mmCIF file with all atom_site columns, C-alpha atoms in Angstrom:
data_model
loop_
_atom_site.group_PDB
_atom_site.id
_atom_site.type_symbol
_atom_site.label_atom_id
_atom_site.label_alt_id
_atom_site.label_comp_id
_atom_site.label_asym_id
_atom_site.label_entity_id
_atom_site.label_seq_id
_atom_site.pdbx_PDB_ins_code
_atom_site.Cartn_x
_atom_site.Cartn_y
_atom_site.Cartn_z
_atom_site.occupancy
_atom_site.B_iso_or_equiv
_atom_site.pdbx_formal_charge
_atom_site.auth_seq_id
_atom_site.auth_comp_id
_atom_site.auth_asym_id
_atom_site.auth_atom_id
_atom_site.pdbx_PDB_model_num
ATOM 1  C CA . MET A 1 1  ? -13.378 8.388  -7.957  1.00 0.00 ? 1  MET A CA 1
ATOM 2  C CA . ILE A 1 2  ? -10.531 5.919  -8.011  1.00 0.00 ? 2  ILE A CA 1
ATOM 3  C CA . PRO A 1 3  ? -7.631  6.013  -5.682  1.00 0.00 ? 3  PRO A CA 1
ATOM 4  C CA . TYR A 1 4  ? -4.341  7.504  -6.987  1.00 0.00 ? 4  TYR A CA 1
ATOM 5  C CA . LEU A 1 5  ? -0.844  6.789  -6.014  1.00 0.00 ? 5  LEU A CA 1
ATOM 6  C CA . ILE A 1 6  ? 1.088   9.217  -3.755  1.00 0.00 ? 6  ILE A CA 1
ATOM 7  C CA . SER A 1 7  ? 4.229   10.276 -5.684  1.00 0.00 ? 7  SER A CA 1
ATOM 8  C CA . LYS A 1 8  ? 5.764   12.512 -2.991  1.00 0.00 ? 8  LYS A CA 1
ATOM 9  C CA . ARG A 1 9  ? 5.194   13.579 0.567   1.00 0.00 ? 9  ARG A CA 1
ATOM 10 C CA . ILE A 1 10 ? 5.478   17.365 0.689   1.00 0.00 ? 10 ILE A CA 1
ATOM 11 C CA . ASP A 1 11 ? 5.350   17.669 4.551   1.00 0.00 ? 11 ASP A CA 1
ATOM 12 C CA . ASN A 1 12 ? 3.307   16.068 7.339   1.00 0.00 ? 12 ASN A CA 1
ATOM 13 C CA . VAL A 1 13 ? -0.018  17.267 5.990   1.00 0.00 ? 13 VAL A CA 1
ATOM 14 C CA . ALA A 1 14 ? 0.456   17.641 2.186   1.00 0.00 ? 14 ALA A CA 1
ATOM 15 C CA . TYR A 1 15 ? 0.921   14.950 -0.490  1.00 0.00 ? 15 TYR A CA 1
ATOM 16 C CA . GLU A 1 16 ? 1.562   15.091 -4.266  1.00 0.00 ? 16 GLU A CA 1
ATOM 17 C CA . LEU A 1 17 ? -0.482  12.458 -6.345  1.00 0.00 ? 17 LEU A CA 1
ATOM 18 C CA . GLU A 1 18 ? 0.208   10.787 -9.601  1.00 0.00 ? 18 GLU A CA 1
ATOM 19 C CA . LEU A 1 19 ? -2.767  11.980 -11.610 1.00 0.00 ? 19 LEU A CA 1
ATOM 20 C CA . PRO A 1 20 ? -3.669  10.606 -15.246 1.00 0.00 ? 20 PRO A CA 1
ATOM 21 C CA . GLN A 1 21 ? -3.226  12.898 -18.137 1.00 0.00 ? 21 GLN A CA 1
ATOM 22 C CA . GLU A 1 22 ? -6.908  13.800 -18.415 1.00 0.00 ? 22 GLU A CA 1
ATOM 23 C CA . LEU A 1 23 ? -6.616  15.442 -15.040 1.00 0.00 ? 23 LEU A CA 1
ATOM 24 C CA . ALA A 1 24 ? -3.546  17.493 -16.016 1.00 0.00 ? 24 ALA A CA 1
ATOM 25 C CA . ALA A 1 25 ? -5.368  20.740 -15.210 1.00 0.00 ? 25 ALA A CA 1
ATOM 26 C CA . VAL A 1 26 ? -5.901  19.717 -11.616 1.00 0.00 ? 26 VAL A CA 1
ATOM 27 C CA . ASN A 1 27 ? -3.290  20.699 -9.002  1.00 0.00 ? 27 ASN A CA 1
ATOM 28 C CA . PRO A 1 28 ? -1.717  17.298 -7.902  1.00 0.00 ? 28 PRO A CA 1
ATOM 29 C CA . VAL A 1 29 ? -0.839  18.534 -4.318  1.00 0.00 ? 29 VAL A CA 1
ATOM 30 C CA . PHE A 1 30 ? -3.447  17.971 -1.655  1.00 0.00 ? 30 PHE A CA 1
ATOM 31 C CA . HIS A 1 31 ? -3.517  19.117 1.960   1.00 0.00 ? 31 HIS A CA 1
ATOM 32 C CA . ILE A 1 32 ? -5.176  16.431 4.168   1.00 0.00 ? 32 ILE A CA 1
ATOM 33 C CA . SER A 1 33 ? -7.516  18.956 5.780   1.00 0.00 ? 33 SER A CA 1
ATOM 34 C CA . MET A 1 34 ? -9.235  19.181 2.304   1.00 0.00 ? 34 MET A CA 1
ATOM 35 C CA . LEU A 1 35 ? -10.084 15.447 2.386   1.00 0.00 ? 35 LEU A CA 1
ATOM 36 C CA . LYS A 1 36 ? -13.466 14.191 3.598   1.00 0.00 ? 36 LYS A CA 1
ATOM 37 C CA . LYS A 1 37 ? -14.677 10.601 4.040   1.00 0.00 ? 37 LYS A CA 1
ATOM 38 C CA . CYS A 1 38 ? -16.694 9.556  1.022   1.00 0.00 ? 38 CYS A CA 1
ATOM 39 C CA . MET A 1 39 ? -20.019 7.845  1.765   1.00 0.00 ? 39 MET A CA 1
ATOM 40 C CA . GLY A 1 40 ? -20.499 6.970  -1.935  1.00 0.00 ? 40 GLY A CA 1
ATOM 41 C CA . ASP A 1 41 ? -23.926 6.500  -3.503  1.00 0.00 ? 41 ASP A CA 1
ATOM 42 C CA . PRO A 1 42 ? -23.394 4.587  -6.817  1.00 0.00 ? 42 PRO A CA 1
ATOM 43 C CA . SER A 1 43 ? -26.517 6.205  -8.342  1.00 0.00 ? 43 SER A CA 1
ATOM 44 C CA . LEU A 1 44 ? -24.925 9.598  -8.052  1.00 0.00 ? 44 LEU A CA 1
ATOM 45 C CA . ILE A 1 45 ? -21.756 8.711  -9.863  1.00 0.00 ? 45 ILE A CA 1
ATOM 46 C CA . ILE A 1 46 ? -21.280 10.617 -13.106 1.00 0.00 ? 46 ILE A CA 1
ATOM 47 C CA . PRO A 1 47 ? -18.875 9.097  -15.716 1.00 0.00 ? 47 PRO A CA 1
ATOM 48 C CA . THR A 1 48 ? -16.012 11.528 -16.397 1.00 0.00 ? 48 THR A CA 1
ATOM 49 C CA . GLU A 1 49 ? -15.732 10.389 -20.009 1.00 0.00 ? 49 GLU A CA 1
ATOM 50 C CA . ASN A 1 50 ? -18.987 12.255 -20.951 1.00 0.00 ? 50 ASN A CA 1
ATOM 51 C CA . ILE A 1 51 ? -17.876 15.639 -19.473 1.00 0.00 ? 51 ILE A CA 1
ATOM 52 C CA . GLU A 1 52 ? -16.368 18.091 -21.948 1.00 0.00 ? 52 GLU A CA 1
ATOM 53 C CA . ILE A 1 53 ? -14.219 20.776 -20.301 1.00 0.00 ? 53 ILE A CA 1
ATOM 54 C CA . LYS A 1 54 ? -13.757 24.007 -22.223 1.00 0.00 ? 54 LYS A CA 1
ATOM 55 C CA . ASP A 1 55 ? -10.347 25.796 -22.518 1.00 0.00 ? 55 ASP A CA 1
ATOM 56 C CA . SER A 1 56 ? -11.548 28.133 -19.793 1.00 0.00 ? 56 SER A CA 1
ATOM 57 C CA . LEU A 1 57 ? -11.930 25.054 -17.522 1.00 0.00 ? 57 LEU A CA 1
ATOM 58 C CA . SER A 1 58 ? -15.703 25.577 -17.380 1.00 0.00 ? 58 SER A CA 1
ATOM 59 C CA . TYR A 1 59 ? -18.424 23.226 -18.398 1.00 0.00 ? 59 TYR A CA 1
ATOM 60 C CA . GLU A 1 60 ? -22.196 23.426 -19.052 1.00 0.00 ? 60 GLU A CA 1
ATOM 61 C CA . GLU A 1 61 ? -24.499 21.775 -16.527 1.00 0.00 ? 61 GLU A CA 1
ATOM 62 C CA . ILE A 1 62 ? -27.804 20.360 -17.817 1.00 0.00 ? 62 ILE A CA 1
ATOM 63 C CA . PRO A 1 63 ? -30.443 20.085 -15.180 1.00 0.00 ? 63 PRO A CA 1
ATOM 64 C CA . VAL A 1 64 ? -32.235 16.753 -15.131 1.00 0.00 ? 64 VAL A CA 1
ATOM 65 C CA . GLN A 1 65 ? -34.978 17.444 -12.560 1.00 0.00 ? 65 GLN A CA 1
ATOM 66 C CA . ILE A 1 66 ? -36.066 20.184 -10.158 1.00 0.00 ? 66 ILE A CA 1
ATOM 67 C CA . LEU A 1 67 ? -36.046 18.597 -6.692  1.00 0.00 ? 67 LEU A CA 1
ATOM 68 C CA . ASP A 1 68 ? -37.121 21.536 -4.527  1.00 0.00 ? 68 ASP A CA 1
ATOM 69 C CA . ARG A 1 69 ? -37.926 25.233 -4.938  1.00 0.00 ? 69 ARG A CA 1
ATOM 70 C CA . GLN A 1 70 ? -38.105 28.014 -2.256  1.00 0.00 ? 70 GLN A CA 1
ATOM 71 C CA . VAL A 1 71 ? -38.395 31.710 -2.257  1.00 0.00 ? 71 VAL A CA 1
ATOM 72 C CA . ARG A 1 72 ? -36.472 33.567 0.474   1.00 0.00 ? 72 ARG A CA 1
ATOM 73 C CA . LYS A 1 73 ? -37.480 37.046 1.398   1.00 0.00 ? 73 LYS A CA 1
ATOM 74 C CA . LEU A 1 74 ? -34.639 39.428 2.127   1.00 0.00 ? 74 LEU A CA 1
ATOM 75 C CA . ARG A 1 75 ? -35.182 42.944 3.429   1.00 0.00 ? 75 ARG A CA 1
ATOM 76 C CA . THR A 1 76 ? -35.838 44.519 0.037   1.00 0.00 ? 76 THR A CA 1
ATOM 77 C CA . LYS A 1 77 ? -36.141 41.618 -2.395  1.00 0.00 ? 77 LYS A CA 1
ATOM 78 C CA . GLU A 1 78 ? -37.064 37.915 -2.938  1.00 0.00 ? 78 GLU A CA 1
ATOM 79 C CA . VAL A 1 79 ? -34.436 35.287 -4.036  1.00 0.00 ? 79 VAL A CA 1
ATOM 80 C CA . ALA A 1 80 ? -35.493 32.006 -5.647  1.00 0.00 ? 80 ALA A CA 1
ATOM 81 C CA . LEU A 1 81 ? -33.562 28.908 -4.436  1.00 0.00 ? 81 LEU A CA 1
ATOM 82 C CA . VAL A 1 82 ? -33.814 25.946 -6.766  1.00 0.00 ? 82 VAL A CA 1
ATOM 83 C CA . LYS A 1 83 ? -32.325 22.498 -5.980  1.00 0.00 ? 83 LYS A CA 1
ATOM 84 C CA . ILE A 1 84 ? -31.789 20.496 -9.196  1.00 0.00 ? 84 ILE A CA 1
ATOM 85 C CA . LEU A 1 85 ? -30.517 17.015 -9.988  1.00 0.00 ? 85 LEU A CA 1
#
């Protein structure tokens, strides 16, 4: 993710960003409590040009690889947990 310019300071803890047109559906106002330090791993970066967003703002994820699988037992049923890449 690239840095974006701050267009306006809303108050002490909220800022409005200048986002590009392709991010027009994203709310440009961010509260600083929502921000986290990014410890980026370049191998995990997905290019945004290849993501097609539908009108309902949803997208289809295509799993690449199953990393881990567990079955958790609840009181009356079992739930499968699958970690995918």
